[in-house]
Coordinates of C-alpha atoms in Angstrom, one line a residue:
Chain A
M1 CA 288.6 50.6 286.0
T2 CA 287.6 51.8 282.5
S3 CA 284.3 53.3 281.8
K4 CA 283.6 50.4 279.4
T5 CA 283.8 47.7 282.1
L6 CA 281.9 50.0 284.5
K7 CA 279.3 50.3 281.8
T8 CA 279.0 46.6 281.2
R9 CA 278.8 45.9 284.9
R10 CA 276.1 48.5 285.3
N11 CA 274.5 47.0 282.3
W12 CA 274.7 43.5 283.8
S13 CA 273.4 44.4 287.2
S14 CA 270.5 46.4 285.7
K15 CA 269.7 43.5 283.5
F16 CA 269.6 41.2 286.5
S17 CA 267.4 43.4 288.5
E18 CA 265.2 43.9 285.5
T19 CA 264.8 40.2 285.1
F20 CA 264.3 39.7 288.8
Q21 CA 261.7 42.4 289.0
A22 CA 259.9 40.9 286.0
S23 CA 259.8 37.5 287.6
L24 CA 258.6 38.9 290.9
Q25 CA 255.9 40.8 289.1
T26 CA 254.8 37.7 287.3
Y27 CA 254.8 35.7 290.5
K28 CA 252.8 38.4 292.4
K29 CA 250.4 38.5 289.6
Q30 CA 250.1 34.7 289.6
I31 CA 249.2 34.5 293.3
D32 CA 247.3 37.7 293.5
G33 CA 243.9 36.9 294.9
N34 CA 244.5 33.2 294.5
S35 CA 244.4 32.1 298.2
R36 CA 245.1 28.4 297.2
L37 CA 248.4 29.2 295.6
K38 CA 249.4 31.4 298.5
L39 CA 248.5 28.6 300.9
I40 CA 250.6 26.1 298.9
D41 CA 253.6 28.3 298.9
I42 CA 253.4 29.0 302.6
F43 CA 253.2 25.3 303.2
C44 CA 256.2 24.7 301.0
G45 CA 258.2 27.3 302.8
F46 CA 257.3 25.7 306.1
L47 CA 258.4 22.3 304.9
V48 CA 261.8 23.7 303.7
A49 CA 262.3 25.3 307.1
V50 CA 261.6 22.0 309.0
G51 CA 263.9 20.1 306.7
V52 CA 266.7 22.7 307.1
I53 CA 266.3 22.6 310.9
Q54 CA 266.8 18.8 311.0
F55 CA 269.8 18.9 308.8
A56 CA 271.3 21.7 310.9
F57 CA 270.7 19.6 314.0
V58 CA 272.7 16.7 312.5
C59 CA 275.5 19.1 311.5
V60 CA 275.7 20.8 314.9
L61 CA 275.7 17.4 316.8
K62 CA 278.1 15.8 314.3
D63 CA 276.2 12.6 314.9
N64 CA 273.4 11.2 312.9
F65 CA 272.3 8.6 315.5
P66 CA 269.5 7.4 315.3
F67 CA 270.0 7.6 311.5
N68 CA 266.6 5.9 310.7
A69 CA 264.8 8.6 312.6
F70 CA 266.7 11.3 310.8
L71 CA 265.9 9.8 307.5
A72 CA 262.3 9.4 308.3
G73 CA 262.0 13.0 309.5
F74 CA 264.0 14.5 306.6
I75 CA 262.4 12.4 303.9
C76 CA 259.0 13.2 305.2
C77 CA 259.7 16.9 304.6
V78 CA 261.2 16.3 301.2
G79 CA 258.4 14.0 300.1
Q80 CA 255.7 16.3 301.3
F81 CA 257.4 19.1 299.5
V82 CA 257.6 17.2 296.2
L83 CA 253.9 16.2 296.5
T84 CA 252.8 19.7 297.2
I85 CA 254.8 21.1 294.3
S86 CA 253.1 18.5 292.0
L87 CA 249.8 19.7 293.3
R88 CA 250.8 23.3 292.7
M89 CA 251.7 22.5 289.1
Q90 CA 248.3 21.0 288.5
V91 CA 246.5 23.9 290.3
V92 CA 248.2 26.3 288.0
K93 CA 247.5 24.3 284.9
S94 CA 245.8 20.9 284.8
F95 CA 247.5 18.0 283.3
E96 CA 245.8 16.5 280.3
G97 CA 242.9 14.3 281.3
I98 CA 243.3 14.8 285.0
S99 CA 240.9 17.2 286.7
K100 CA 242.0 19.4 289.5
E101 CA 239.7 17.6 291.9
R102 CA 241.3 14.3 291.1
A103 CA 244.7 15.8 291.4
F104 CA 243.8 17.0 295.0
G105 CA 242.5 13.5 295.8
E106 CA 245.7 11.9 294.6
F107 CA 247.6 14.4 296.7
I108 CA 245.8 13.4 299.8
V109 CA 246.2 9.7 299.3
A110 CA 249.9 10.0 298.5
S111 CA 250.5 12.3 301.5
L112 CA 248.7 9.8 303.9
V113 CA 250.9 7.0 302.5
L114 CA 254.0 9.1 303.1
H115 CA 253.0 10.0 306.7
F116 CA 252.2 6.3 307.4
I117 CA 255.6 5.2 306.1
S118 CA 257.5 7.9 307.9
L119 CA 255.9 7.0 311.3
H120 CA 256.8 3.4 310.8
F121 CA 260.3 4.0 309.6
V122 CA 261.1 6.2 312.7
N123 CA 260.1 3.1 314.8
Chain B
M1 CA 272.2 -2.8 347.0
K2 CA 270.9 -5.5 344.7
L3 CA 274.3 -5.7 343.0
N4 CA 276.1 -5.9 346.3
S5 CA 274.0 -8.8 347.4
A6 CA 274.5 -10.5 344.1
I7 CA 278.3 -10.3 344.4
R8 CA 278.1 -11.6 348.0
G9 CA 276.0 -14.5 346.7
L10 CA 278.6 -15.3 344.1
V11 CA 281.4 -15.2 346.6
A12 CA 279.5 -17.3 349.1
C13 CA 278.9 -19.9 346.3
L14 CA 282.6 -20.0 345.5
L15 CA 283.5 -20.3 349.2
F16 CA 281.2 -23.2 349.5
V17 CA 282.7 -24.9 346.5
C18 CA 286.3 -24.6 347.8
S19 CA 285.4 -25.5 351.4
T20 CA 283.9 -28.8 350.2
C21 CA 287.0 -29.7 348.3
E22 CA 289.4 -28.2 350.9
A23 CA 289.7 -31.3 353.0
S24 CA 290.7 -33.5 350.0
I25 CA 293.2 -31.2 348.3
A26 CA 294.8 -29.3 351.1
K27 CA 297.7 -31.6 351.6
V28 CA 297.9 -33.2 348.1
S29 CA 301.3 -32.4 346.6
P30 CA 301.5 -31.3 343.0
S31 CA 304.1 -34.0 342.2
S32 CA 302.4 -37.3 341.6
S33 CA 305.0 -39.7 343.1
K34 CA 308.2 -39.1 345.0
R35 CA 310.3 -41.7 343.2
T36 CA 313.6 -40.1 342.5
L37 CA 316.5 -41.6 340.6
I38 CA 320.0 -40.3 341.1
I39 CA 322.4 -41.2 338.4
Y40 CA 326.1 -40.6 339.1
D41 CA 329.6 -41.8 338.1
K42 CA 331.5 -43.6 340.8
K43 CA 334.8 -42.6 339.2
I44 CA 334.3 -38.9 339.6
T45 CA 331.6 -38.5 342.3
D46 CA 332.0 -39.6 345.9
L47 CA 328.5 -39.5 347.3
R48 CA 329.8 -39.0 350.8
A49 CA 330.9 -35.5 349.7
Y50 CA 327.1 -34.7 349.2
S51 CA 325.7 -36.2 352.3
D52 CA 324.3 -32.8 353.5
Y53 CA 322.4 -32.4 350.3
F54 CA 321.0 -35.9 350.3
E55 CA 319.9 -35.4 353.9
N56 CA 317.9 -32.4 352.9
L57 CA 316.5 -34.3 350.0
A58 CA 315.3 -37.0 352.3
Q59 CA 313.4 -34.3 354.3
L60 CA 311.4 -33.6 351.1
E61 CA 310.1 -37.2 351.6
L62 CA 311.6 -38.2 348.3
D63 CA 312.1 -41.8 347.6
L64 CA 315.8 -41.8 346.6
E65 CA 317.4 -44.5 344.4
F66 CA 321.1 -44.2 343.6
V67 CA 322.7 -45.8 340.6
S68 CA 326.2 -45.5 339.2
V69 CA 326.8 -45.8 335.5
V70 CA 330.1 -47.6 335.8
N71 CA 330.7 -51.1 337.0
D72 CA 327.1 -51.5 337.8
T73 CA 325.5 -54.7 336.7
K74 CA 322.0 -53.1 337.0
D75 CA 320.7 -51.6 333.8
I76 CA 319.3 -48.1 334.2
E77 CA 315.7 -47.8 332.9
L78 CA 313.4 -44.8 333.1
F79 CA 310.5 -46.5 331.5
D80 CA 308.9 -49.9 332.1
K81 CA 306.8 -50.9 329.0
G82 CA 306.3 -47.3 328.2
V83 CA 305.3 -46.3 331.7
K84 CA 307.4 -43.7 333.5
L85 CA 309.1 -45.3 336.5
Y86 CA 310.3 -42.2 338.3
S87 CA 308.9 -38.7 338.7
N88 CA 312.3 -37.1 339.2
V89 CA 315.8 -37.8 337.9
V90 CA 319.0 -36.2 339.1
L91 CA 322.0 -36.4 336.7
F92 CA 325.3 -36.0 338.4
P93 CA 328.3 -35.3 336.0
L94 CA 329.2 -38.4 334.1
R95 CA 332.4 -39.2 332.2
S96 CA 331.2 -42.4 330.4
R97 CA 330.2 -42.1 326.8
K98 CA 326.7 -43.2 327.5
I99 CA 324.4 -43.1 330.4
S100 CA 323.3 -46.7 329.8
K101 CA 322.3 -48.9 326.9
D102 CA 318.6 -47.8 327.3
V103 CA 319.0 -44.3 328.4
T104 CA 319.9 -41.9 325.7
A105 CA 319.2 -38.2 325.0
E106 CA 315.9 -39.3 323.3
T107 CA 314.9 -41.3 326.4
L108 CA 315.5 -38.2 328.6
I109 CA 313.4 -36.0 326.2
R110 CA 310.7 -38.7 326.2
F111 CA 310.9 -38.7 330.0
S112 CA 310.5 -34.9 330.1
A113 CA 307.6 -35.1 327.6
A114 CA 305.9 -37.7 329.9
G115 CA 306.0 -35.2 332.7
G116 CA 309.2 -36.3 334.4
N117 CA 311.4 -33.7 336.1
V118 CA 315.1 -33.6 335.5
L119 CA 317.9 -31.9 337.5
A120 CA 321.0 -32.1 335.4
I121 CA 324.4 -31.2 336.9
T122 CA 327.4 -30.9 334.7
S123 CA 330.9 -30.0 335.5
P124 CA 334.1 -29.2 333.6
Q125 CA 335.0 -32.9 333.9
S126 CA 331.7 -34.3 332.5
S127 CA 331.5 -35.3 328.9
T128 CA 328.5 -37.5 328.4
E129 CA 327.0 -36.9 324.9
A130 CA 323.5 -38.0 325.9
V131 CA 323.2 -35.4 328.6
R132 CA 324.7 -32.7 326.4
T133 CA 322.4 -33.5 323.5
Y134 CA 319.4 -33.4 325.9
L135 CA 320.5 -30.0 327.3
N136 CA 321.0 -28.7 323.8
E137 CA 317.4 -29.7 323.0
L138 CA 316.2 -27.6 325.8
G139 CA 318.4 -24.7 324.6
I140 CA 321.2 -24.9 327.1
Y141 CA 324.7 -25.1 325.7
P142 CA 327.2 -26.0 328.5
S143 CA 330.8 -25.4 327.8
P144 CA 332.8 -28.4 326.5
K145 CA 334.9 -30.7 328.6
G146 CA 337.8 -28.9 330.2
Y147 CA 336.4 -25.4 330.2
Q148 CA 336.4 -23.7 333.5
L149 CA 334.7 -20.5 334.7
S150 CA 337.2 -18.1 336.1
D151 CA 337.4 -14.4 337.1
H152 CA 340.8 -12.7 337.6
F153 CA 339.2 -10.1 339.9
Q154 CA 338.1 -12.6 342.5
S155 CA 339.0 -16.3 341.7
R156 CA 340.6 -18.2 344.5
Q157 CA 343.4 -20.6 343.9
D158 CA 341.0 -23.5 343.1
G159 CA 338.9 -21.4 340.8
T160 CA 336.0 -20.8 343.2
L161 CA 333.9 -17.7 342.6
Q162 CA 331.6 -15.7 344.8
L163 CA 328.2 -14.9 343.3
D164 CA 326.6 -11.8 344.7
E165 CA 322.9 -10.9 344.5
K166 CA 323.2 -9.5 341.0
S167 CA 323.9 -13.0 339.7
I168 CA 320.5 -14.3 340.8
R169 CA 318.2 -13.8 337.8
S170 CA 315.1 -15.5 339.0
N171 CA 313.6 -14.6 342.3
E172 CA 310.9 -17.2 341.7
V173 CA 313.4 -20.0 341.9
I174 CA 316.1 -18.6 344.3
S175 CA 314.9 -16.0 346.7
A176 CA 317.9 -13.8 347.4
D177 CA 318.8 -13.3 351.0
G178 CA 321.8 -11.1 350.5
N179 CA 324.4 -13.8 351.1
A180 CA 326.9 -14.6 348.3
L181 CA 327.0 -18.1 346.8
L182 CA 330.1 -20.1 346.1
Y183 CA 330.5 -21.6 342.6
N184 CA 333.2 -23.6 341.0
G185 CA 332.4 -25.0 337.6
S186 CA 331.5 -24.2 334.0
A187 CA 329.1 -21.9 332.3
A188 CA 326.6 -22.3 329.5
L189 CA 325.1 -20.2 326.7
L190 CA 321.3 -20.1 326.7
K191 CA 319.0 -20.0 323.7
N192 CA 316.2 -17.5 323.4
S193 CA 313.3 -19.5 324.4
E194 CA 310.0 -18.7 326.2
L195 CA 310.2 -21.9 328.1
L196 CA 313.8 -21.4 329.2
F197 CA 315.0 -18.8 331.7
P198 CA 318.2 -18.1 333.5
V199 CA 318.6 -18.7 337.3
L200 CA 322.2 -17.8 337.9
R201 CA 324.3 -15.5 335.7
A202 CA 328.1 -15.4 335.5
P203 CA 329.7 -12.3 337.0
K204 CA 330.6 -9.4 334.8
T205 CA 334.4 -9.9 334.9
S206 CA 334.2 -13.7 334.5
F207 CA 334.9 -15.9 331.4
T208 CA 334.9 -19.6 330.5
K209 CA 338.2 -20.8 329.1
S210 CA 339.9 -24.1 328.5
S211 CA 343.3 -24.7 330.0
R212 CA 344.5 -25.6 326.5
D213 CA 343.9 -22.0 325.3
E214 CA 341.2 -22.7 322.7
G215 CA 339.4 -19.4 323.1
E216 CA 336.5 -18.5 325.4
W217 CA 333.1 -20.3 325.5
T218 CA 331.5 -17.3 327.3
T219 CA 332.7 -13.9 328.5
G220 CA 331.1 -11.8 331.2
T221 CA 327.4 -11.9 331.6
Q222 CA 326.7 -13.9 328.5
G223 CA 327.5 -17.0 330.5
F224 CA 324.9 -18.6 332.7
L225 CA 325.6 -20.9 335.6
A226 CA 322.1 -22.3 336.3
A227 CA 318.9 -22.3 334.2
G228 CA 315.3 -23.6 334.5
F229 CA 313.2 -25.0 331.8
Q230 CA 309.5 -25.7 332.0
S231 CA 307.5 -27.5 329.3
L232 CA 304.0 -26.5 328.3
K233 CA 302.8 -29.5 330.3
N234 CA 304.6 -28.1 333.4
A235 CA 307.3 -30.7 333.5
R236 CA 310.5 -29.2 334.7
A237 CA 314.2 -29.4 334.0
A238 CA 316.9 -27.5 335.9
W239 CA 320.5 -27.3 335.0
V240 CA 323.5 -26.3 337.2
G241 CA 327.0 -26.2 335.8
S242 CA 328.8 -27.1 338.9
E243 CA 329.0 -30.3 341.0
S244 CA 330.7 -28.7 343.9
F245 CA 327.9 -26.2 344.2
F246 CA 326.0 -29.0 345.9
S247 CA 328.9 -30.4 347.9
N248 CA 329.3 -30.4 351.7
A249 CA 332.3 -28.1 351.3
F250 CA 330.0 -25.3 350.0
Y251 CA 326.8 -26.4 351.6
E252 CA 326.9 -24.1 354.6
V253 CA 326.7 -21.2 352.2
N254 CA 324.8 -22.7 349.3
A255 CA 322.2 -24.8 351.2
K256 CA 319.3 -22.5 350.6
A257 CA 320.0 -21.9 346.9
V258 CA 320.6 -25.5 346.3
M259 CA 317.4 -26.6 348.0
D260 CA 315.5 -23.9 346.1
I261 CA 316.7 -25.1 342.8
T262 CA 316.0 -28.7 343.7
K263 CA 312.5 -28.0 345.1
W264 CA 311.7 -25.9 342.0
A265 CA 312.8 -28.8 339.7
F266 CA 310.8 -31.4 341.6
L267 CA 307.6 -29.4 341.7
E268 CA 307.8 -28.4 345.3
K269 CA 308.1 -24.7 344.7
G270 CA 306.7 -22.2 342.2
V271 CA 303.7 -24.4 341.5
I272 CA 300.5 -22.6 341.0
R273 CA 297.1 -24.1 340.0
S274 CA 293.8 -22.6 339.2
L275 CA 290.6 -23.6 341.0
G276 CA 288.7 -23.1 337.9
A277 CA 287.5 -19.9 336.3
S278 CA 283.9 -18.9 336.3
H279 CA 281.9 -16.1 334.8
S280 CA 278.3 -15.0 335.1
H281 CA 276.0 -12.1 334.5
R282 CA 276.4 -9.3 337.0
D283 CA 273.3 -10.4 338.8
G284 CA 274.8 -13.9 339.3
S285 CA 272.8 -15.8 336.7
T286 CA 275.0 -18.1 334.7
Y287 CA 275.4 -18.5 330.9
N288 CA 273.2 -21.6 331.0
E289 CA 270.4 -19.8 332.6
E290 CA 270.7 -16.8 330.3
P291 CA 273.1 -16.8 327.3
Y292 CA 275.2 -13.7 326.9
K293 CA 274.3 -11.0 324.4
I294 CA 276.5 -8.1 323.2
K295 CA 277.3 -5.4 325.7
D296 CA 276.1 -7.5 328.7
D297 CA 277.7 -6.8 332.0
I298 CA 279.5 -9.9 333.3
I299 CA 281.8 -10.8 336.2
Y300 CA 284.8 -13.1 335.7
T301 CA 286.4 -14.8 338.6
I302 CA 289.4 -17.2 339.0
G303 CA 291.0 -18.6 342.1
L304 CA 294.7 -19.4 342.2
S305 CA 296.7 -21.2 344.8
E306 CA 300.4 -21.8 345.2
W307 CA 302.2 -24.9 346.6
R308 CA 304.6 -23.5 349.1
D309 CA 306.4 -25.2 352.0
G310 CA 304.3 -28.3 351.8
S311 CA 300.8 -26.9 351.5
W312 CA 298.5 -24.9 349.2
K313 CA 298.5 -21.2 349.9
P314 CA 296.9 -18.2 348.2
F315 CA 298.8 -17.0 345.2
N316 CA 299.2 -13.3 345.2
S317 CA 300.0 -11.4 342.0
D318 CA 299.0 -8.2 340.2
D319 CA 299.3 -9.4 336.7
V320 CA 296.6 -12.1 336.2
Q321 CA 294.6 -11.2 333.1
L322 CA 291.4 -12.2 331.4
E323 CA 291.2 -12.2 327.6
I324 CA 288.0 -12.1 325.8
K325 CA 289.1 -13.4 322.4
M326 CA 287.7 -14.2 319.0
I327 CA 290.8 -14.7 316.9
D328 CA 292.1 -11.4 318.4
P329 CA 291.7 -10.4 322.0
Y330 CA 288.8 -7.9 322.1
Y331 CA 289.6 -7.2 325.8
R332 CA 292.6 -7.9 327.9
V333 CA 291.7 -7.0 331.5
T334 CA 293.9 -7.2 334.5
L335 CA 292.1 -8.9 337.3
N336 CA 292.0 -7.5 340.8
P337 CA 292.4 -9.6 343.9
S338 CA 289.1 -10.1 345.6
N339 CA 288.6 -12.4 348.6
A340 CA 291.0 -15.0 349.8
T341 CA 290.6 -18.2 351.8
E342 CA 293.4 -20.0 353.6
E343 CA 294.5 -21.7 350.3
V344 CA 293.1 -19.7 347.4
Q345 CA 293.3 -16.1 346.3
F346 CA 290.4 -15.1 344.1
Y347 CA 290.8 -12.6 341.3
T348 CA 287.8 -10.8 339.8
S349 CA 287.4 -8.7 336.8
G350 CA 284.7 -6.6 338.5
E351 CA 281.8 -5.7 336.2
I352 CA 282.9 -5.6 332.6
K353 CA 280.9 -5.1 329.4
L354 CA 281.1 -7.7 326.8
P355 CA 282.3 -6.6 323.3
D356 CA 279.8 -4.9 321.0
H357 CA 280.3 -7.8 318.6
H358 CA 278.5 -11.1 318.4
G359 CA 280.3 -14.4 317.7
V360 CA 281.9 -17.3 319.5
F361 CA 284.3 -15.9 322.1
S362 CA 286.9 -17.5 324.3
F363 CA 287.2 -16.4 327.9
I364 CA 290.9 -17.1 328.6
T365 CA 293.3 -16.7 331.5
D366 CA 296.7 -17.5 330.2
Y367 CA 299.2 -17.0 333.0
K368 CA 302.7 -18.0 331.9
R369 CA 305.5 -16.6 334.0
N370 CA 309.0 -17.8 334.3
G371 CA 309.5 -19.8 337.4
Y372 CA 305.8 -20.6 337.9
S373 CA 303.8 -23.4 336.5
F374 CA 301.7 -22.4 333.6
V375 CA 298.0 -21.8 334.1
F376 CA 295.7 -21.9 331.1
E377 CA 291.9 -21.6 331.6
K378 CA 289.7 -21.4 328.5
D379 CA 286.0 -21.3 328.2
V380 CA 284.3 -20.9 324.8
K381 CA 281.0 -19.2 324.8
A382 CA 278.8 -17.6 322.2
I383 CA 277.7 -14.0 322.5
R384 CA 274.5 -13.4 320.6
H385 CA 273.4 -10.2 318.9
L386 CA 270.3 -8.3 319.9
A387 CA 266.9 -9.6 318.8
N388 CA 265.0 -7.1 316.8
D389 CA 262.7 -6.2 319.7
E390 CA 265.6 -5.6 322.0
Y391 CA 266.8 -2.4 320.4
P392 CA 265.6 0.8 322.1
R393 CA 262.5 2.5 320.6
S394 CA 263.1 5.8 319.0
W395 CA 261.3 7.8 321.6
E396 CA 263.7 6.4 324.2
I397 CA 266.5 8.1 322.4
S398 CA 266.4 11.8 323.1
N399 CA 268.1 12.7 319.7
S400 CA 265.2 11.4 317.7
W401 CA 262.8 13.7 319.5
V402 CA 263.7 16.3 317.0
Y403 CA 262.9 14.1 314.0
L404 CA 259.7 12.8 315.6
T405 CA 258.5 16.3 316.3
S406 CA 259.2 17.3 312.7
I407 CA 257.2 14.4 311.4
F408 CA 254.3 15.3 313.6
A409 CA 254.7 18.9 312.6
V410 CA 254.5 18.0 309.0
G411 CA 251.4 15.8 309.5
L412 CA 249.6 18.5 311.6
S413 CA 250.5 21.3 309.2
W414 CA 249.4 19.1 306.3
M415 CA 246.0 18.7 308.0
L416 CA 245.7 22.4 308.5
F417 CA 246.7 22.9 304.9
V418 CA 244.0 20.5 303.6
F419 CA 241.4 22.2 305.8
F420 CA 242.3 25.7 304.6
Y421 CA 242.7 24.5 301.0
L422 CA 239.2 23.1 301.0
T423 CA 237.6 26.1 302.6
S424 CA 239.3 28.8 300.5
R425 CA 237.4 30.0 297.4
P426 CA 239.5 29.8 294.3
K427 CA 239.2 32.6 291.8
S428 CA 239.5 32.0 288.1
L429 CA 243.0 31.0 287.2
A430 CA 242.6 31.7 283.6
M431 CA 244.4 35.1 283.7
P432 CA 247.7 34.1 285.2
E433 CA 247.8 31.1 282.9
K434 CA 247.7 33.4 280.0
K435 CA 250.3 35.7 281.4
M436 CA 252.7 32.8 281.9
Q437 CA 252.7 32.0 278.3

């Protein structure tokens, strides 16, 4: 291994860790003292975990019966995740002409519709 | 317990049905009438040489009529204005060109098609074209005139052969008793046909040859000495290639085989019939009370009896099958013997699940075996699919508990989220926004 390649590799890895550190710093700064953002991120993490558990269950069983129930459960997680991320984007920076309060109201209505549909789809 | 009593109920019902018709059918013979015509040729056949055979025939309560083709003023007719006159016809070897003006090969075929039974006997001396054409139609190709079956390993001076048990190819027609049969005559080739089956086969070392040295008609086991034919309407025809097989000279040895072949041909042996097939839900309720839907448990039953020695007896077999069929058989189930009465053996499928497929299905028992009359029972019934409220709810399926739990988990955690979101005090977000840019 020549010193040149070693150098570029070190260069590359240090660059990556630099970038990663920078992003982490920015993220920490963003949520620092902002309990709402923290709350949203924790909730998102939970949704991802529940979705992954269901998918793993199907993989381990090698059987997706009853498929409608799986779809309802999985899509409920994904949908809730998407809605929550949309809320987060508006909490960080409001969309033009839409106040944060209105955004939260829309989030609640959309979530209720999602839960209603999921429960009916699971039969 | 419930199931047991249901089956018992079904059986009792069946028993009742057969006991009510028992009195009327117990003694009814499968052959409709006993009128039998024996056509022979005075010139080559002396009926006195077959007296033992005719005596035995009389014991079958057959109504015998003899008619000779030569020098007989009486015209032979099998039909009167299109109605069949006889139920059985015996054809002894004939040397005349025709049987009669009215009886041709076509008439014989028409007679067979109308349900008439034919016992055709040929011999190396017989040469009637009509009989030969008729036999060819059935797939039997007897050797031409002058061909004689011989076997240098065992032929006597007069060409008589001994047929051991290996020659008997159909136990349904001739039940072997270990005694050798005596045979002096010709052999035939048989066509591959599902309706035709060999009864007697030529010995391994035999051959059929003309005295004029024209080559062999059959060699070894490719030749057959007797064959049976049964049409899809259960009309029968039997062929034997030897006249002397029936004669008094051989009768002491051949009596049983001769009578077996005759009885078989005249529907006195190997006749089975079905007492109707039935099927129901496993709790005994019929299709009419509750139509079948997919994956229902049902029980199929069929009763078979056999005409043997002058009365109906239970027919025992281990290869009766039920087919549940929609174009293709979805199921082909071998039925098990259940209960039997004095006349009928019942077969049941036990509990079977209907196919997981809706549509119009046929419940068929198609029992076609060489030597037995054909039984075909078919019932067409629709199997419906599940109505939308007949599927199991998700909570009845344990797999879906995982998905249900996760939906409720999402809902519950969402409520907590909303609660905490509203109670938390947001700080100014101006600073991170700036940073992000």
